[in-house]
Amino acid sequence: DAGVIQSPRHEVTEMGQEVTLRCKPISGHDYLFWYRQTMMRGLELLIYFNNNVPIDDSGMPEDRFSAKMPNASFSTLKIQPSEPRDSAVYFCASSSSGSSTDTQYFGPGTRLTVL
Amino acid sequence: QKEVEQNSGPLSVPEGAIASLNCTYSDRGSQSFFWYRQYSGKSPELIMFIYSNGDKEDGRFTAQLNKASQYVSLLIRDSQPSDSATYLCAVNENTGRRALTFGSGTRLQVQP
């Protein structure tokens, strides 16, 4: 069974450019989470969705960040305009409300570098 | 501010020893607790979860939970160099909100 899929795996862009990160959750999972990980701040939750609906976006750092989930198998995290301080590894994770646990399964991550 | 605290380490243990990783959390209402392992450059992967006070064993790993002290730990018996990684503690307050709050992680080094 395929795990969480993220693309691209690496992204290098220049300040001011738009960046779009993509995620495909595990089939059948109804929760999707976007995290950001840096050395300074660790793993931070940005936003999460349930059945394609955003539930909590309190971790989104500012209006430059937006996330969508148009269907159960696809989500995007967009940064516009990007800034050097956005450089981090962005993880997508998914979980199932039908599971007996709250276990979240992580994708491989996208390493973003903003020059 | 709900917090999950871990010592950043590195925790260095010799091969074959027991590694003890600790985590404290601030929200007394927290209900479920997770340990993830993260190798350098990789994504977090689940090691164990625990919901009830006491010990839970899975192979060389034992998770311990003490809700009264707001403390959860992970013991790794017969530590191997392949166990060298960062271990993240995560907590779910189980208030209907599915999100996990992660600690900053403890880096474990197992010396051959």
mmCIF file of C-alpha atoms in Angstrom:
data_model
loop_
_atom_site.group_PDB
_atom_site.id
_atom_site.type_symbol
_atom_site.label_atom_id
_atom_site.label_comp_id
_atom_site.label_asym_id
_atom_site.label_seq_id
_atom_site.Cartn_x
_atom_site.Cartn_y
_atom_site.Cartn_z
ATOM 1 C CA ASP A 1 0.000 0.000 0.000
ATOM 2 C CA ALA A 2 1.441 3.381 -0.977
ATOM 3 C CA GLY A 3 2.238 5.772 1.828
ATOM 4 C CA VAL A 4 1.814 9.520 1.831
ATOM 5 C CA ILE A 5 3.253 10.992 -1.343
ATOM 6 C CA GLN A 6 4.738 14.474 -1.532
ATOM 7 C CA SER A 7 6.168 16.447 -4.406
ATOM 8 C CA PRO A 8 8.545 17.914 -5.151
ATOM 9 C CA ARG A 9 11.114 16.384 -2.799
ATOM 10 C CA HIS A 10 13.383 19.390 -3.121
ATOM 11 C CA GLU A 11 12.571 22.912 -4.186
ATOM 12 C CA VAL A 12 14.983 25.799 -4.574
ATOM 13 C CA THR A 13 13.502 29.159 -5.439
ATOM 14 C CA GLU A 14 14.253 32.832 -5.187
ATOM 15 C CA MET A 15 12.694 35.240 -2.757
ATOM 16 C CA GLY A 16 9.392 36.581 -4.021
ATOM 17 C CA GLN A 17 8.518 33.548 -6.116
ATOM 18 C CA GLU A 18 5.417 31.443 -5.614
ATOM 19 C CA VAL A 19 5.959 27.936 -4.268
ATOM 20 C CA THR A 20 3.420 25.109 -4.388
ATOM 21 C CA LEU A 21 3.897 21.904 -2.422
ATOM 22 C CA ARG A 22 1.728 18.871 -3.118
ATOM 23 C CA CYS A 23 0.509 15.952 -1.086
ATOM 24 C CA LYS A 24 -1.432 12.761 -1.703
ATOM 25 C CA PRO A 25 -2.627 11.136 1.540
ATOM 26 C CA ILE A 26 -2.954 7.431 2.148
ATOM 27 C CA SER A 27 -6.082 6.139 0.433
ATOM 28 C CA GLY A 28 -9.010 6.040 2.835
ATOM 29 C CA HIS A 29 -7.506 8.465 5.324
ATOM 30 C CA ASP A 30 -9.829 11.365 6.118
ATOM 31 C CA TYR A 31 -7.402 13.590 8.021
ATOM 32 C CA LEU A 32 -4.546 15.461 6.392
ATOM 33 C CA PHE A 33 -1.929 17.542 8.194
ATOM 34 C CA TRP A 34 0.715 19.980 6.989
ATOM 35 C CA TYR A 35 3.801 20.474 9.193
ATOM 36 C CA ARG A 36 6.932 22.557 8.930
ATOM 37 C CA GLN A 37 10.216 21.480 10.513
ATOM 38 C CA THR A 38 13.214 23.687 11.240
ATOM 39 C CA MET A 39 16.164 23.318 13.566
ATOM 40 C CA MET A 40 15.067 26.319 15.586
ATOM 41 C CA ARG A 41 11.342 25.584 15.958
ATOM 42 C CA GLY A 42 11.120 21.837 15.535
ATOM 43 C CA LEU A 43 8.019 20.265 14.003
ATOM 44 C CA GLU A 44 5.132 22.720 13.839
ATOM 45 C CA LEU A 45 1.583 22.040 12.720
ATOM 46 C CA LEU A 46 0.487 24.518 10.079
ATOM 47 C CA ILE A 47 -3.033 23.348 9.190
ATOM 48 C CA TYR A 48 -5.134 20.232 9.112
ATOM 49 C CA PHE A 49 -8.154 19.042 7.153
ATOM 50 C CA ASN A 50 -10.933 16.584 7.877
ATOM 51 C CA ASN A 51 -12.895 15.274 4.907
ATOM 52 C CA ASN A 52 -11.310 17.991 2.749
ATOM 53 C CA VAL A 53 -12.458 20.801 5.079
ATOM 54 C CA PRO A 54 -9.874 22.935 6.902
ATOM 55 C CA ILE A 55 -10.379 22.450 10.639
ATOM 56 C CA ASP A 56 -7.544 24.392 12.234
ATOM 57 C CA ASP A 57 -5.253 26.813 10.437
ATOM 58 C CA SER A 58 -3.989 28.605 13.529
ATOM 59 C CA GLY A 59 -0.449 27.457 12.784
ATOM 60 C CA MET A 60 -0.282 29.101 9.377
ATOM 61 C CA PRO A 61 2.359 31.772 9.911
ATOM 62 C CA GLU A 62 0.843 34.548 7.836
ATOM 63 C CA ASP A 63 -1.288 35.410 4.840
ATOM 64 C CA ARG A 64 1.471 34.421 2.469
ATOM 65 C CA PHE A 65 0.622 30.803 3.262
ATOM 66 C CA SER A 66 -2.504 29.085 1.965
ATOM 67 C CA ALA A 67 -3.617 25.473 1.775
ATOM 68 C CA LYS A 68 -6.336 23.703 -0.138
ATOM 69 C CA MET A 69 -7.741 20.225 -0.359
ATOM 70 C CA PRO A 70 -9.973 20.023 -3.439
ATOM 71 C CA ASN A 71 -10.594 16.301 -3.048
ATOM 72 C CA ALA A 72 -9.801 13.381 -0.758
ATOM 73 C CA SER A 73 -6.617 12.459 -2.574
ATOM 74 C CA PHE A 74 -4.868 15.781 -3.079
ATOM 75 C CA SER A 75 -3.779 18.821 -1.099
ATOM 76 C CA THR A 76 -1.555 21.800 -1.791
ATOM 77 C CA LEU A 77 0.345 24.227 0.373
ATOM 78 C CA LYS A 78 1.172 27.464 -1.359
ATOM 79 C CA ILE A 79 3.564 30.230 -0.321
ATOM 80 C CA GLN A 80 3.267 33.513 -2.180
ATOM 81 C CA PRO A 81 5.548 35.427 -2.079
ATOM 82 C CA SER A 82 8.234 33.214 -0.594
ATOM 83 C CA GLU A 83 10.879 34.564 1.778
ATOM 84 C CA PRO A 84 14.238 33.119 2.942
ATOM 85 C CA ARG A 85 12.768 32.465 6.419
ATOM 86 C CA ASP A 86 10.326 30.016 4.824
ATOM 87 C CA SER A 87 13.238 27.644 4.168
ATOM 88 C CA ALA A 88 12.386 24.427 5.985
ATOM 89 C CA VAL A 89 11.256 20.858 5.450
ATOM 90 C CA TYR A 90 7.511 20.659 4.913
ATOM 91 C CA PHE A 91 5.821 17.398 5.817
ATOM 92 C CA CYS A 92 2.376 16.165 4.981
ATOM 93 C CA ALA A 93 0.792 13.480 7.168
ATOM 94 C CA SER A 94 -2.504 11.631 7.127
ATOM 95 C CA SER A 95 -4.581 9.600 9.545
ATOM 96 C CA SER A 96 -7.876 7.773 9.655
ATOM 97 C CA SER A 97 -10.772 8.412 12.020
ATOM 98 C CA GLY A 98 -11.638 4.745 11.564
ATOM 99 C CA SER A 99 -8.427 3.692 13.227
ATOM 100 C CA SER A 100 -8.288 2.772 16.905
ATOM 101 C CA THR A 101 -5.388 5.178 17.304
ATOM 102 C CA ASP A 102 -4.637 8.755 16.269
ATOM 103 C CA THR A 103 -1.496 7.631 14.475
ATOM 104 C CA GLN A 104 -0.335 9.988 11.789
ATOM 105 C CA TYR A 105 1.697 8.712 8.862
ATOM 106 C CA PHE A 106 4.195 11.108 7.390
ATOM 107 C CA GLY A 107 5.254 11.642 3.819
ATOM 108 C CA PRO A 108 8.934 11.979 2.859
ATOM 109 C CA GLY A 109 8.801 15.760 3.046
ATOM 110 C CA THR A 110 9.694 18.623 0.735
ATOM 111 C CA ARG A 111 12.928 20.446 1.474
ATOM 112 C CA LEU A 112 12.358 24.076 0.525
ATOM 113 C CA THR A 113 15.204 26.527 0.104
ATOM 114 C CA VAL A 114 14.380 30.161 -0.590
ATOM 115 C CA LEU A 115 17.388 32.183 -1.711
ATOM 116 C CA GLN B 1 0.566 27.528 25.720
ATOM 117 C CA LYS B 2 0.425 23.742 25.666
ATOM 118 C CA GLU B 3 3.903 22.309 25.585
ATOM 119 C CA VAL B 4 5.752 19.063 25.190
ATOM 120 C CA GLU B 5 9.262 19.145 26.588
ATOM 121 C CA GLN B 6 12.206 16.904 25.768
ATOM 122 C CA ASN B 7 15.898 17.113 26.473
ATOM 123 C CA SER B 8 17.568 17.772 23.134
ATOM 124 C CA GLY B 9 20.589 15.614 23.951
ATOM 125 C CA PRO B 10 22.594 14.125 22.483
ATOM 126 C CA LEU B 11 22.069 11.114 24.697
ATOM 127 C CA SER B 12 25.007 8.818 24.181
ATOM 128 C CA VAL B 13 24.837 5.153 25.232
ATOM 129 C CA PRO B 14 27.079 2.181 24.451
ATOM 130 C CA GLU B 15 25.829 -0.611 22.231
ATOM 131 C CA GLY B 16 23.805 -3.128 24.215
ATOM 132 C CA ALA B 17 22.842 -0.674 26.946
ATOM 133 C CA ILE B 18 19.373 0.638 27.805
ATOM 134 C CA ALA B 19 18.535 4.070 26.416
ATOM 135 C CA SER B 20 15.981 6.066 28.400
ATOM 136 C CA LEU B 21 14.215 8.950 26.682
ATOM 137 C CA ASN B 22 11.939 11.254 28.628
ATOM 138 C CA CYS B 23 9.115 13.652 27.835
ATOM 139 C CA THR B 24 6.895 15.903 29.935
ATOM 140 C CA TYR B 25 3.703 17.589 28.832
ATOM 141 C CA SER B 26 1.785 20.530 30.203
ATOM 142 C CA ASP B 27 -1.852 19.708 29.372
ATOM 143 C CA ARG B 28 -3.256 17.494 32.123
ATOM 144 C CA GLY B 29 -6.140 16.541 29.862
ATOM 145 C CA SER B 30 -3.874 14.862 27.311
ATOM 146 C CA GLN B 31 -5.056 11.390 26.429
ATOM 147 C CA SER B 32 -2.799 9.794 23.846
ATOM 148 C CA PHE B 33 0.948 9.764 23.529
ATOM 149 C CA PHE B 34 3.247 8.794 20.702
ATOM 150 C CA TRP B 35 6.921 8.191 20.115
ATOM 151 C CA TYR B 36 8.257 8.801 16.628
ATOM 152 C CA ARG B 37 11.764 8.087 15.389
ATOM 153 C CA GLN B 38 13.357 10.362 12.816
ATOM 154 C CA TYR B 39 16.593 9.525 11.050
ATOM 155 C CA SER B 40 18.591 12.425 9.694
ATOM 156 C CA GLY B 41 17.053 13.655 6.456
ATOM 157 C CA LYS B 42 14.046 11.370 6.769
ATOM 158 C CA SER B 43 10.462 11.738 7.927
ATOM 159 C CA PRO B 44 9.158 10.778 11.379
ATOM 160 C CA GLU B 45 7.994 7.178 11.717
ATOM 161 C CA LEU B 46 5.855 5.818 14.523
ATOM 162 C CA ILE B 47 7.596 3.661 17.122
ATOM 163 C CA MET B 48 4.885 3.285 19.747
ATOM 164 C CA PHE B 49 1.758 4.821 21.150
ATOM 165 C CA ILE B 50 0.345 4.572 24.674
ATOM 166 C CA TYR B 51 -2.984 5.625 26.157
ATOM 167 C CA SER B 52 -3.093 4.131 29.655
ATOM 168 C CA ASN B 53 -0.938 4.594 32.723
ATOM 169 C CA GLY B 54 1.776 1.992 33.067
ATOM 170 C CA ASP B 55 4.073 0.214 30.682
ATOM 171 C CA LYS B 56 3.588 -0.986 27.131
ATOM 172 C CA GLU B 57 6.168 -3.236 25.564
ATOM 173 C CA ASP B 58 6.894 -3.931 21.909
ATOM 174 C CA GLY B 59 10.052 -5.868 21.221
ATOM 175 C CA ARG B 60 13.040 -3.897 22.478
ATOM 176 C CA PHE B 61 10.885 -0.823 23.105
ATOM 177 C CA THR B 62 8.904 0.003 26.240
ATOM 178 C CA ALA B 63 6.754 3.091 26.611
ATOM 179 C CA GLN B 64 5.906 4.259 30.120
ATOM 180 C CA LEU B 65 3.127 6.681 30.994
ATOM 181 C CA ASN B 66 2.432 8.450 34.276
ATOM 182 C CA LYS B 67 -0.469 10.851 33.846
ATOM 183 C CA ALA B 68 -0.325 12.078 37.441
ATOM 184 C CA SER B 69 3.226 13.278 36.856
ATOM 185 C CA GLN B 70 2.509 14.236 33.233
ATOM 186 C CA TYR B 71 5.440 12.176 32.132
ATOM 187 C CA VAL B 72 6.009 9.690 29.319
ATOM 188 C CA SER B 73 9.197 7.825 28.567
ATOM 189 C CA LEU B 74 10.637 5.422 26.029
ATOM 190 C CA LEU B 75 13.104 2.711 26.960
ATOM 191 C CA ILE B 76 15.183 1.007 24.295
ATOM 192 C CA ARG B 77 16.776 -2.219 25.464
ATOM 193 C CA ASP B 78 19.888 -3.704 23.851
ATOM 194 C CA SER B 79 20.528 -0.454 21.988
ATOM 195 C CA GLN B 80 22.007 -0.837 18.524
ATOM 196 C CA PRO B 81 23.909 1.687 16.394
ATOM 197 C CA SER B 82 20.903 1.593 14.033
ATOM 198 C CA ASP B 83 18.832 3.114 16.850
ATOM 199 C CA SER B 84 20.838 6.333 16.532
ATOM 200 C CA ALA B 85 18.236 8.909 15.541
ATOM 201 C CA THR B 86 16.129 11.718 16.947
ATOM 202 C CA TYR B 87 13.139 10.566 18.992
ATOM 203 C CA LEU B 88 10.088 12.804 18.997
ATOM 204 C CA CYS B 89 7.446 12.700 21.685
ATOM 205 C CA ALA B 90 3.948 13.720 20.549
ATOM 206 C CA VAL B 91 0.788 14.342 22.533
ATOM 207 C CA ASN B 92 -2.882 14.555 21.589
ATOM 208 C CA GLU B 93 -5.151 16.418 24.010
ATOM 209 C CA ASN B 94 -8.084 14.417 22.660
ATOM 210 C CA THR B 95 -10.490 17.331 22.870
ATOM 211 C CA GLY B 96 -11.945 16.389 19.541
ATOM 212 C CA ARG B 97 -8.987 18.025 17.902
ATOM 213 C CA ARG B 98 -6.905 15.435 16.073
ATOM 214 C CA ALA B 99 -3.688 17.408 15.956
ATOM 215 C CA LEU B 100 -0.536 16.273 17.710
ATOM 216 C CA THR B 101 1.816 18.557 19.588
ATOM 217 C CA PHE B 102 5.417 17.462 19.124
ATOM 218 C CA GLY B 103 8.392 17.935 21.381
ATOM 219 C CA SER B 104 11.640 19.165 19.905
ATOM 220 C CA GLY B 105 13.139 15.673 20.039
ATOM 221 C CA THR B 106 16.037 13.936 21.761
ATOM 222 C CA ARG B 107 19.001 12.906 19.665
ATOM 223 C CA LEU B 108 20.227 9.431 20.591
ATOM 224 C CA GLN B 109 23.707 8.215 19.725
ATOM 225 C CA VAL B 110 24.502 4.532 20.237
ATOM 226 C CA GLN B 111 28.238 3.987 20.318
ATOM 227 C CA PRO B 112 29.482 0.680 18.834
#
